[in-house]
PDB file of C-alpha atoms and ligand atoms in Angstrom:
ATOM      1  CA  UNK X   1      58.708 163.493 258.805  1.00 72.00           C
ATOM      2  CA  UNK X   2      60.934 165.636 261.150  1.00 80.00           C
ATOM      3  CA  UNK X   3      64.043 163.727 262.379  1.00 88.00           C
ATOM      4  CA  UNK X   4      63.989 162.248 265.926  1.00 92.00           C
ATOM      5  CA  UNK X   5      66.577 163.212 268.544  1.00 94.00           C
ATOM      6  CA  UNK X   6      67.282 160.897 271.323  1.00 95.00           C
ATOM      7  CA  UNK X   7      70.045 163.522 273.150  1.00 94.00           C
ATOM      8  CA  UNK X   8      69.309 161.009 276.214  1.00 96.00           C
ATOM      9  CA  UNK X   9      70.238 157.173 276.116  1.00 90.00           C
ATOM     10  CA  UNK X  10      68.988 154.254 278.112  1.00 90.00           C
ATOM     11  CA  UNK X  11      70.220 151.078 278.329  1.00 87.00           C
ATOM     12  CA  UNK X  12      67.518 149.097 276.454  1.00 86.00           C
ATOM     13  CA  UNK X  13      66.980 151.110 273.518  1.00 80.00           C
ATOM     14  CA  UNK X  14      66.218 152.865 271.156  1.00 94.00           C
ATOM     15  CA  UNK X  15      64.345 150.742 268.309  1.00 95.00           C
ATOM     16  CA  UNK X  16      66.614 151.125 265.511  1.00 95.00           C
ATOM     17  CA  UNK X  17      65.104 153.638 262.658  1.00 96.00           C
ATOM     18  CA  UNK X  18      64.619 151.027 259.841  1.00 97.00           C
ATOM     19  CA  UNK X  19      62.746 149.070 262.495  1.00 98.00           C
ATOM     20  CA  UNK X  20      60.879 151.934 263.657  1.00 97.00           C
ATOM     21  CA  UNK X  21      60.028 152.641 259.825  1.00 97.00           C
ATOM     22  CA  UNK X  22      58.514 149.518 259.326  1.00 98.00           C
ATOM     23  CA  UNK X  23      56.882 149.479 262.602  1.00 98.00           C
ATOM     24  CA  UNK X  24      55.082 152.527 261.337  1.00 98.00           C
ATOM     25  CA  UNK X  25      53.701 151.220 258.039  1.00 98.00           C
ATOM     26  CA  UNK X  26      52.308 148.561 260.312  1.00 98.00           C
ATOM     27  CA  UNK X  27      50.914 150.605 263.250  1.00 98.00           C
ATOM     28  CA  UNK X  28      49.357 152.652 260.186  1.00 98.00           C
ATOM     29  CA  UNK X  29      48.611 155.615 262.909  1.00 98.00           C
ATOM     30  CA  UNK X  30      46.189 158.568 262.532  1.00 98.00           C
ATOM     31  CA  UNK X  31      44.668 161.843 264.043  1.00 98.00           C
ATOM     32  CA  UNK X  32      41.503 159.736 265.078  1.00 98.00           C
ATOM     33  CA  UNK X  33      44.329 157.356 266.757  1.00 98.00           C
ATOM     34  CA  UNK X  34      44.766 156.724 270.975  1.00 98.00           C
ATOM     35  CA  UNK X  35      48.075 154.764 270.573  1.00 98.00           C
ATOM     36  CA  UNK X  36      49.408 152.913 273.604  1.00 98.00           C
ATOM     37  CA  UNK X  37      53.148 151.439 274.218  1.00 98.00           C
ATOM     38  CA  UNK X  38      54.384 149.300 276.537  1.00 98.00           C
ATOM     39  CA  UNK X  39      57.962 150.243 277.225  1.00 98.00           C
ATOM     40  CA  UNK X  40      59.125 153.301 276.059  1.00 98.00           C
ATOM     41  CA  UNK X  41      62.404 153.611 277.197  1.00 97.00           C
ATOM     42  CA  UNK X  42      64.219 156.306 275.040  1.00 97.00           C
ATOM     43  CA  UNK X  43      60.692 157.449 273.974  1.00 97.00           C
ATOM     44  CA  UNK X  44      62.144 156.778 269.818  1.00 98.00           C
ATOM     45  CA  UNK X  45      58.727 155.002 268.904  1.00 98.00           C
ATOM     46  CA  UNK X  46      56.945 157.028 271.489  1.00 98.00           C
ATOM     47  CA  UNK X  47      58.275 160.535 269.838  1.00 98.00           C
ATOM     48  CA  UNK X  48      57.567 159.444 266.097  1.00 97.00           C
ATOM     49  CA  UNK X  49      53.757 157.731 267.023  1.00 98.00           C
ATOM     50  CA  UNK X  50      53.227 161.390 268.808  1.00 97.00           C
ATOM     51  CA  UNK X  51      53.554 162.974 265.088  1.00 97.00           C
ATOM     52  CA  UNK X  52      50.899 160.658 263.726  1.00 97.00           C
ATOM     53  CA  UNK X  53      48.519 160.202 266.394  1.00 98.00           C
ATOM     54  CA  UNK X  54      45.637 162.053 268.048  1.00 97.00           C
ATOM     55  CA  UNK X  55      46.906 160.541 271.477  1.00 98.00           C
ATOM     56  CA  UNK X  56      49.598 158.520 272.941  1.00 98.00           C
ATOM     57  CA  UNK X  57      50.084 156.936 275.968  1.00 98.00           C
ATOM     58  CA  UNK X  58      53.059 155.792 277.005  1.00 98.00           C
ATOM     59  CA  UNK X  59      54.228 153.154 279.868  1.00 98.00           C
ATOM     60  CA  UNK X  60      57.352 152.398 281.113  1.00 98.00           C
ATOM     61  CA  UNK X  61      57.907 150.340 284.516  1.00 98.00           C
ATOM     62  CA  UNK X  62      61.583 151.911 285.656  1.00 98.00           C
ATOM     63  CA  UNK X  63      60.958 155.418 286.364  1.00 98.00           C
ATOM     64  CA  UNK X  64      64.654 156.286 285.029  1.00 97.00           C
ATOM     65  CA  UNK X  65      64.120 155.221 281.932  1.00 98.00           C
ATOM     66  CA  UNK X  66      60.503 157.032 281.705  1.00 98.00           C
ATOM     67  CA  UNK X  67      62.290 160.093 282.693  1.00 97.00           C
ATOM     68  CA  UNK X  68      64.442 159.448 279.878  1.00 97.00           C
ATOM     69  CA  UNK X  69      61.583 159.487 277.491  1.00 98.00           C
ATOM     70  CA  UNK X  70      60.346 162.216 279.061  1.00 98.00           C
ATOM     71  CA  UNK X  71      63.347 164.144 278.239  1.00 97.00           C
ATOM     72  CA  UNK X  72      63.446 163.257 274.670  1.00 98.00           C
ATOM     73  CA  UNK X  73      59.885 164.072 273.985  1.00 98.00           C
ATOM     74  CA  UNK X  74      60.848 167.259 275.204  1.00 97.00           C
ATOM     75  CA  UNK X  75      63.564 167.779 273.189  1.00 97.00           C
ATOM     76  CA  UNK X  76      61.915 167.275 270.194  1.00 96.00           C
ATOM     77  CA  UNK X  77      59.156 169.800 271.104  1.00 96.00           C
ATOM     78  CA  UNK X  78      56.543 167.270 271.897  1.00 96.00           C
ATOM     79  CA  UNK X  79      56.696 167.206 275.810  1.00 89.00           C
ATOM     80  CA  UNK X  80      52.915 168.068 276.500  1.00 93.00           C
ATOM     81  CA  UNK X  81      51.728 165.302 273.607  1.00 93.00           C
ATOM     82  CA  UNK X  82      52.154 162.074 275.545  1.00 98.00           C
ATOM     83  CA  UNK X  83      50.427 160.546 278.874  1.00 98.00           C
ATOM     84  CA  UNK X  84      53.680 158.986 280.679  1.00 98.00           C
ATOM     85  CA  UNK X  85      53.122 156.144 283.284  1.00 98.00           C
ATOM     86  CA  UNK X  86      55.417 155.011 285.504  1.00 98.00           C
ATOM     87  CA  UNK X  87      53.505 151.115 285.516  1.00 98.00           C
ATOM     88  CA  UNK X  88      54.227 147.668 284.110  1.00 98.00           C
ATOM     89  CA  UNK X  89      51.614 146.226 282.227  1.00 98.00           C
ATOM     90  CA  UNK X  90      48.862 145.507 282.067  1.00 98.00           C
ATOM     91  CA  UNK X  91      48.820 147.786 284.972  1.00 98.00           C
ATOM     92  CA  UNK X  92      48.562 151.540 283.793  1.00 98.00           C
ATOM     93  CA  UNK X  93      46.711 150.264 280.247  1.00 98.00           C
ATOM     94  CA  UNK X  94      44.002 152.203 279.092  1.00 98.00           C
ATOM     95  CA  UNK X  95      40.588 150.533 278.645  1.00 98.00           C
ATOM     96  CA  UNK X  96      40.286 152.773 274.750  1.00 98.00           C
ATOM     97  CA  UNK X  97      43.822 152.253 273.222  1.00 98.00           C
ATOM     98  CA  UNK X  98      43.398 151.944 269.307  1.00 98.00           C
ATOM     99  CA  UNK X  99      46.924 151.003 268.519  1.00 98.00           C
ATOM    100  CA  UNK X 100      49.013 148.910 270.662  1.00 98.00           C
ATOM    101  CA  UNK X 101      52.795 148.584 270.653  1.00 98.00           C
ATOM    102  CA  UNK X 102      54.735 145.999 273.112  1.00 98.00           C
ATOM    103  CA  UNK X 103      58.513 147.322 272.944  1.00 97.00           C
ATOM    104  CA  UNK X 104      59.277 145.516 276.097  1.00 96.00           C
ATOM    105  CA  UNK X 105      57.731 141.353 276.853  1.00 97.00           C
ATOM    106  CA  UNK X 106      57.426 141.338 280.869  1.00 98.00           C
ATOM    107  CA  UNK X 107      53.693 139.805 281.409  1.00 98.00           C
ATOM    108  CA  UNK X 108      52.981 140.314 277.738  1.00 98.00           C
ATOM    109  CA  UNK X 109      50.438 137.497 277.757  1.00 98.00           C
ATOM    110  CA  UNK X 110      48.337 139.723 280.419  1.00 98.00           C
ATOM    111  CA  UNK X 111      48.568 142.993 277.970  1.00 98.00           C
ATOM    112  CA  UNK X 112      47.406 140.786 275.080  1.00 98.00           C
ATOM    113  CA  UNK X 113      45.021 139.674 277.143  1.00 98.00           C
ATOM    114  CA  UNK X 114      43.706 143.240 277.855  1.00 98.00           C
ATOM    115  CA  UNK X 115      43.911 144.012 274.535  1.00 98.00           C
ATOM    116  CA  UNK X 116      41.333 141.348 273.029  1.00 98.00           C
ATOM    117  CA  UNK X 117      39.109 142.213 276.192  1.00 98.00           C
ATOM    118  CA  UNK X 118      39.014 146.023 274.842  1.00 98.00           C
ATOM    119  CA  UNK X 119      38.894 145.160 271.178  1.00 98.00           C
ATOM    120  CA  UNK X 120      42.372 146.856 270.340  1.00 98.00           C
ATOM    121  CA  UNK X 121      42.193 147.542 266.344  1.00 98.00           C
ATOM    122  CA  UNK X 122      46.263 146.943 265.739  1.00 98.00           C
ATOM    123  CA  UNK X 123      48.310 145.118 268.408  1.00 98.00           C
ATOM    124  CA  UNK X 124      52.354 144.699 267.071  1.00 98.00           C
ATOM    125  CA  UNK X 125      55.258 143.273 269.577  1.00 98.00           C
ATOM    126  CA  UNK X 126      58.931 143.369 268.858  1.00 98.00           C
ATOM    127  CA  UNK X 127      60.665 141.044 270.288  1.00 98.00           C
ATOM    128  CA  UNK X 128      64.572 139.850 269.989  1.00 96.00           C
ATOM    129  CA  UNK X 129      65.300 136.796 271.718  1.00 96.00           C
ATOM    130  CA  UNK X 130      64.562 133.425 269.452  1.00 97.00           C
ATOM    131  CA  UNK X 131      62.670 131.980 272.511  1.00 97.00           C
ATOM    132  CA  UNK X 132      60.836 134.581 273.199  1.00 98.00           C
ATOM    133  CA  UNK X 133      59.616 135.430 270.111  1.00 98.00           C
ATOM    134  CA  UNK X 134      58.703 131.551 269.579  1.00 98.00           C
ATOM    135  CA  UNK X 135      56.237 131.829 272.813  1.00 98.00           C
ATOM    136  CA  UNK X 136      55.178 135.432 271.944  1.00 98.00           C
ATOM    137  CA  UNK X 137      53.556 134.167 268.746  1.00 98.00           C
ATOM    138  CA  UNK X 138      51.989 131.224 269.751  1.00 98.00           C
ATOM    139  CA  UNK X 139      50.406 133.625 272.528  1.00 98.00           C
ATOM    140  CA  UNK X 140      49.410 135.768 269.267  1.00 98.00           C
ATOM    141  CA  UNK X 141      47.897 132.599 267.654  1.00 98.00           C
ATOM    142  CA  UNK X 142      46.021 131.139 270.848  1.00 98.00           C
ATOM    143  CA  UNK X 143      43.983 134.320 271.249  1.00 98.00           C
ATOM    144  CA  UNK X 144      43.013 135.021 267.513  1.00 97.00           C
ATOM    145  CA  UNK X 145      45.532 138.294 266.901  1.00 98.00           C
ATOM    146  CA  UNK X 146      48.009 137.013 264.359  1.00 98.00           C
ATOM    147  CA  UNK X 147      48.114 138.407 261.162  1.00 98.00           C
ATOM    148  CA  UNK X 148      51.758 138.354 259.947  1.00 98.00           C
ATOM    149  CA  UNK X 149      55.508 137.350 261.487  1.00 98.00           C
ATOM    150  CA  UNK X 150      57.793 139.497 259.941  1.00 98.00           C
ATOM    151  CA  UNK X 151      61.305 138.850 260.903  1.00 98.00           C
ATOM    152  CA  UNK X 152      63.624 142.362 260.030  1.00 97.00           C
ATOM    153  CA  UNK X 153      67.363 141.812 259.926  1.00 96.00           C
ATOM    154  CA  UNK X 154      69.811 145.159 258.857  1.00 97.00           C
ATOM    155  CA  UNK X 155      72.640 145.291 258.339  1.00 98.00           C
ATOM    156  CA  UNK X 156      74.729 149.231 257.639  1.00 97.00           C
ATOM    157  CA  UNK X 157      77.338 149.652 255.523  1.00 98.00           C
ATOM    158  CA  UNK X 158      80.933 151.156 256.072  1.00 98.00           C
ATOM    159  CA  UNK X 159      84.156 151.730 254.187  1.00 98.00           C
ATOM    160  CA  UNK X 160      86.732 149.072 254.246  1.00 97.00           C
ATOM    161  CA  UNK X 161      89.858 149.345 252.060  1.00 97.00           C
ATOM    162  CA  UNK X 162      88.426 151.596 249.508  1.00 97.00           C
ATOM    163  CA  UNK X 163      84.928 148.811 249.346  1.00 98.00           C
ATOM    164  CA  UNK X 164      82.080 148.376 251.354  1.00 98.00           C
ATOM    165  CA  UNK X 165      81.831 145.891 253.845  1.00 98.00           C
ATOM    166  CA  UNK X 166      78.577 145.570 256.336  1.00 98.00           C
ATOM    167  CA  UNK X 167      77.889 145.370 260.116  1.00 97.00           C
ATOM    168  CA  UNK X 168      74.659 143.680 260.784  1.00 96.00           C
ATOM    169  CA  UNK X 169      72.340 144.644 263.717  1.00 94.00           C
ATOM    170  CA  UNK X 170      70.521 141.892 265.907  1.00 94.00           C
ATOM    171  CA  UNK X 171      67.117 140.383 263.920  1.00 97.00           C
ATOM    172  CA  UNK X 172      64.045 141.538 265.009  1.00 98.00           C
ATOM    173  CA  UNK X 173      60.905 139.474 265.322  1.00 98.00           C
ATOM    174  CA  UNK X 174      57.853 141.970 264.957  1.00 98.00           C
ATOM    175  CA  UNK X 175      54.549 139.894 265.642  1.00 98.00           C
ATOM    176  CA  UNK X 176      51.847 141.739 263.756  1.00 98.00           C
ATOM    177  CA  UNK X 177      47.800 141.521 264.331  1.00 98.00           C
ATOM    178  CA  UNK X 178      44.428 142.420 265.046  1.00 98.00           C
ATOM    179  CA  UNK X 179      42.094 142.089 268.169  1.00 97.00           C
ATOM    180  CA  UNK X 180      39.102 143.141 266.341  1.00 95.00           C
ATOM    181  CA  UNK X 181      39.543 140.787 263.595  1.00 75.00           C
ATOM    182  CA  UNK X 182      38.958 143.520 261.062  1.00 63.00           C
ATOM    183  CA  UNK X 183      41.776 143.667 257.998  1.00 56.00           C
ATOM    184  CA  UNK X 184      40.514 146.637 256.655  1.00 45.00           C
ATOM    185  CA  UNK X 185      38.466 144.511 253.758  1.00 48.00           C
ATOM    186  CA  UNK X 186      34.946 144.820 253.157  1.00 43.00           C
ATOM    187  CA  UNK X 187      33.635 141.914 254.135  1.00 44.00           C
ATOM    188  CA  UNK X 188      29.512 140.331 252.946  1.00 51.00           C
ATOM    189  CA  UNK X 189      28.208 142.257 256.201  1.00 46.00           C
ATOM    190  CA  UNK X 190      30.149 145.454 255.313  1.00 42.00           C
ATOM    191  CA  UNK X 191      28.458 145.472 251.108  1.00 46.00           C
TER     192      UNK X 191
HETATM  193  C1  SAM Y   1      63.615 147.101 274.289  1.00 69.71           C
HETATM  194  S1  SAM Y   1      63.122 148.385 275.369  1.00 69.71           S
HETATM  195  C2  SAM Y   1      62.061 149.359 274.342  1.00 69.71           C
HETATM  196  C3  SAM Y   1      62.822 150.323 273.489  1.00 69.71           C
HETATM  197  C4  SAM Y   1      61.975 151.493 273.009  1.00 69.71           C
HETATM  198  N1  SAM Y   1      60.996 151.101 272.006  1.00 69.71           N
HETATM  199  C5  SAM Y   1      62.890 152.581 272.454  1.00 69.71           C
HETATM  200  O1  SAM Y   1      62.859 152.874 271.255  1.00 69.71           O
HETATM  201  O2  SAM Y   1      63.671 153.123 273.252  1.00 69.71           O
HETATM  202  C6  SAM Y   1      61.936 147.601 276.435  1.00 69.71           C
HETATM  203  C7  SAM Y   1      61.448 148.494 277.568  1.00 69.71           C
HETATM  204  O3  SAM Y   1      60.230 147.966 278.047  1.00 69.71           O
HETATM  205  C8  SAM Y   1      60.171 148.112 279.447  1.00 69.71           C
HETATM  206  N2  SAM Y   1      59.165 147.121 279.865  1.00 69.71           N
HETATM  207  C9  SAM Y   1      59.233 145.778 279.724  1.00 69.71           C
HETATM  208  N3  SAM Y   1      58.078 145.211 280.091  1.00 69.71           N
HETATM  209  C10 SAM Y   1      57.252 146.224 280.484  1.00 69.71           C
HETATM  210  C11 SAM Y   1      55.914 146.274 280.989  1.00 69.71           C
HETATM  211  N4  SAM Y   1      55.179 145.153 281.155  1.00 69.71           N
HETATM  212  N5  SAM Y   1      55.369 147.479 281.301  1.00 69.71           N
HETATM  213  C12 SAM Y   1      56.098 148.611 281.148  1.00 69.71           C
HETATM  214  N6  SAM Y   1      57.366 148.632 280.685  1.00 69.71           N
HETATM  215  C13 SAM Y   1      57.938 147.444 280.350  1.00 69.71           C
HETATM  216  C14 SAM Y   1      61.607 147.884 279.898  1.00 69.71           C
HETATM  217  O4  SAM Y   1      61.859 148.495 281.159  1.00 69.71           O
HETATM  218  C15 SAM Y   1      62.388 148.539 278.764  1.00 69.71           C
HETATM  219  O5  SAM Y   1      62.700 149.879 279.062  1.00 69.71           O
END
């Protein structure tokens, strides 16, 4: 896949790439796809989910930092391949998203919430803060989406005195599920 450029910061982001990698292999994204994210901020998830999806949707509630996404769509040549919203969900969501990402937590119970009542097929949240996360997956649990917790800490190498020593980046708590209940598995029905 074609490297992403993020020429343009903002102060929340971006999802760092190993992150974004995994997040990937779980949002499992295709042409058939409508994938929708909440929070797009430097438009890093929203650039590489634009590769691998029919559509994409993207909504982010400060308008600086959806300009900011804006601008880094365009500069890797996908400008016209996103819907950006200036709303904070679940406000703005579309009623036919296949995919759902939460990148950013404000009234996350309401956008889970939308997304069992429209029978989303992959719902995954990031989340950082230990408390956070905690609450985020018993939401998860209460409403039937959880499939996996998958907690991601890296950490990058760099020289020190002729060995390698490592800085390590904040953990990541991706919550990981399903609001159509379907895993993908045949199931007695399905045979
Ligand atoms: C951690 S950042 C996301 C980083 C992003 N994935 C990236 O790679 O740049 C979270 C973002 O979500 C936005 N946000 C939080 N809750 C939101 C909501 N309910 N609706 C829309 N945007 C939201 C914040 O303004 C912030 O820009």
């Amino acid at each position: 896949m074609a490297q992403t450029r993020l020429p343009h910061d903002a102060k929340a982001g971006p999802t760092k790439p190993e992150v974004r990698a995994v997040l990937r292999s779980k949002l499992s994204l295709g042409p058939d796809d409508h994938f929708v994210e909440v929070g797009s901020c430097t438009g890093a998830v929203t650039a590489e989910a634009a590769r691998d999806a029919g559509r994409v949707t993207a909504l982010e509630r400060k308008a600086d930092r959806l300009e900011t996404t804006r601008k880094n769509l365009d500069a890797n040549g996908l400008a016209d391949a996103v819907d950006l919203r200036n709303a904070e969900a679940p406000d703005g969501l579309p009623e036919d998203a296949d995919a759902l990402f939460l990148g950013g937590s404000r009234n996350y119970e309401g956008v889970l919430d939308h997304a069992v009542e429209t029978g989303v097929d992959r719902v995954v949240m990031n989340v950082s803060r230990l408390e956070v996360a905690g609450d985020a997956t018993r939401a998860f649990r209460e409403r039937g989406l959880l499939d996996e917790v998958v907690q991601l800490q890296v950490s990058h190498g760099y020289e020190l005195a002729g060995a390698t020593s490592f800085d390590s980046e904040n953990p990541v708590y991706m919550l990981v599920g399903s609001a159509t209940g379907d895993d993908g598995e045949p199931t007695e029905a399905d045979r």
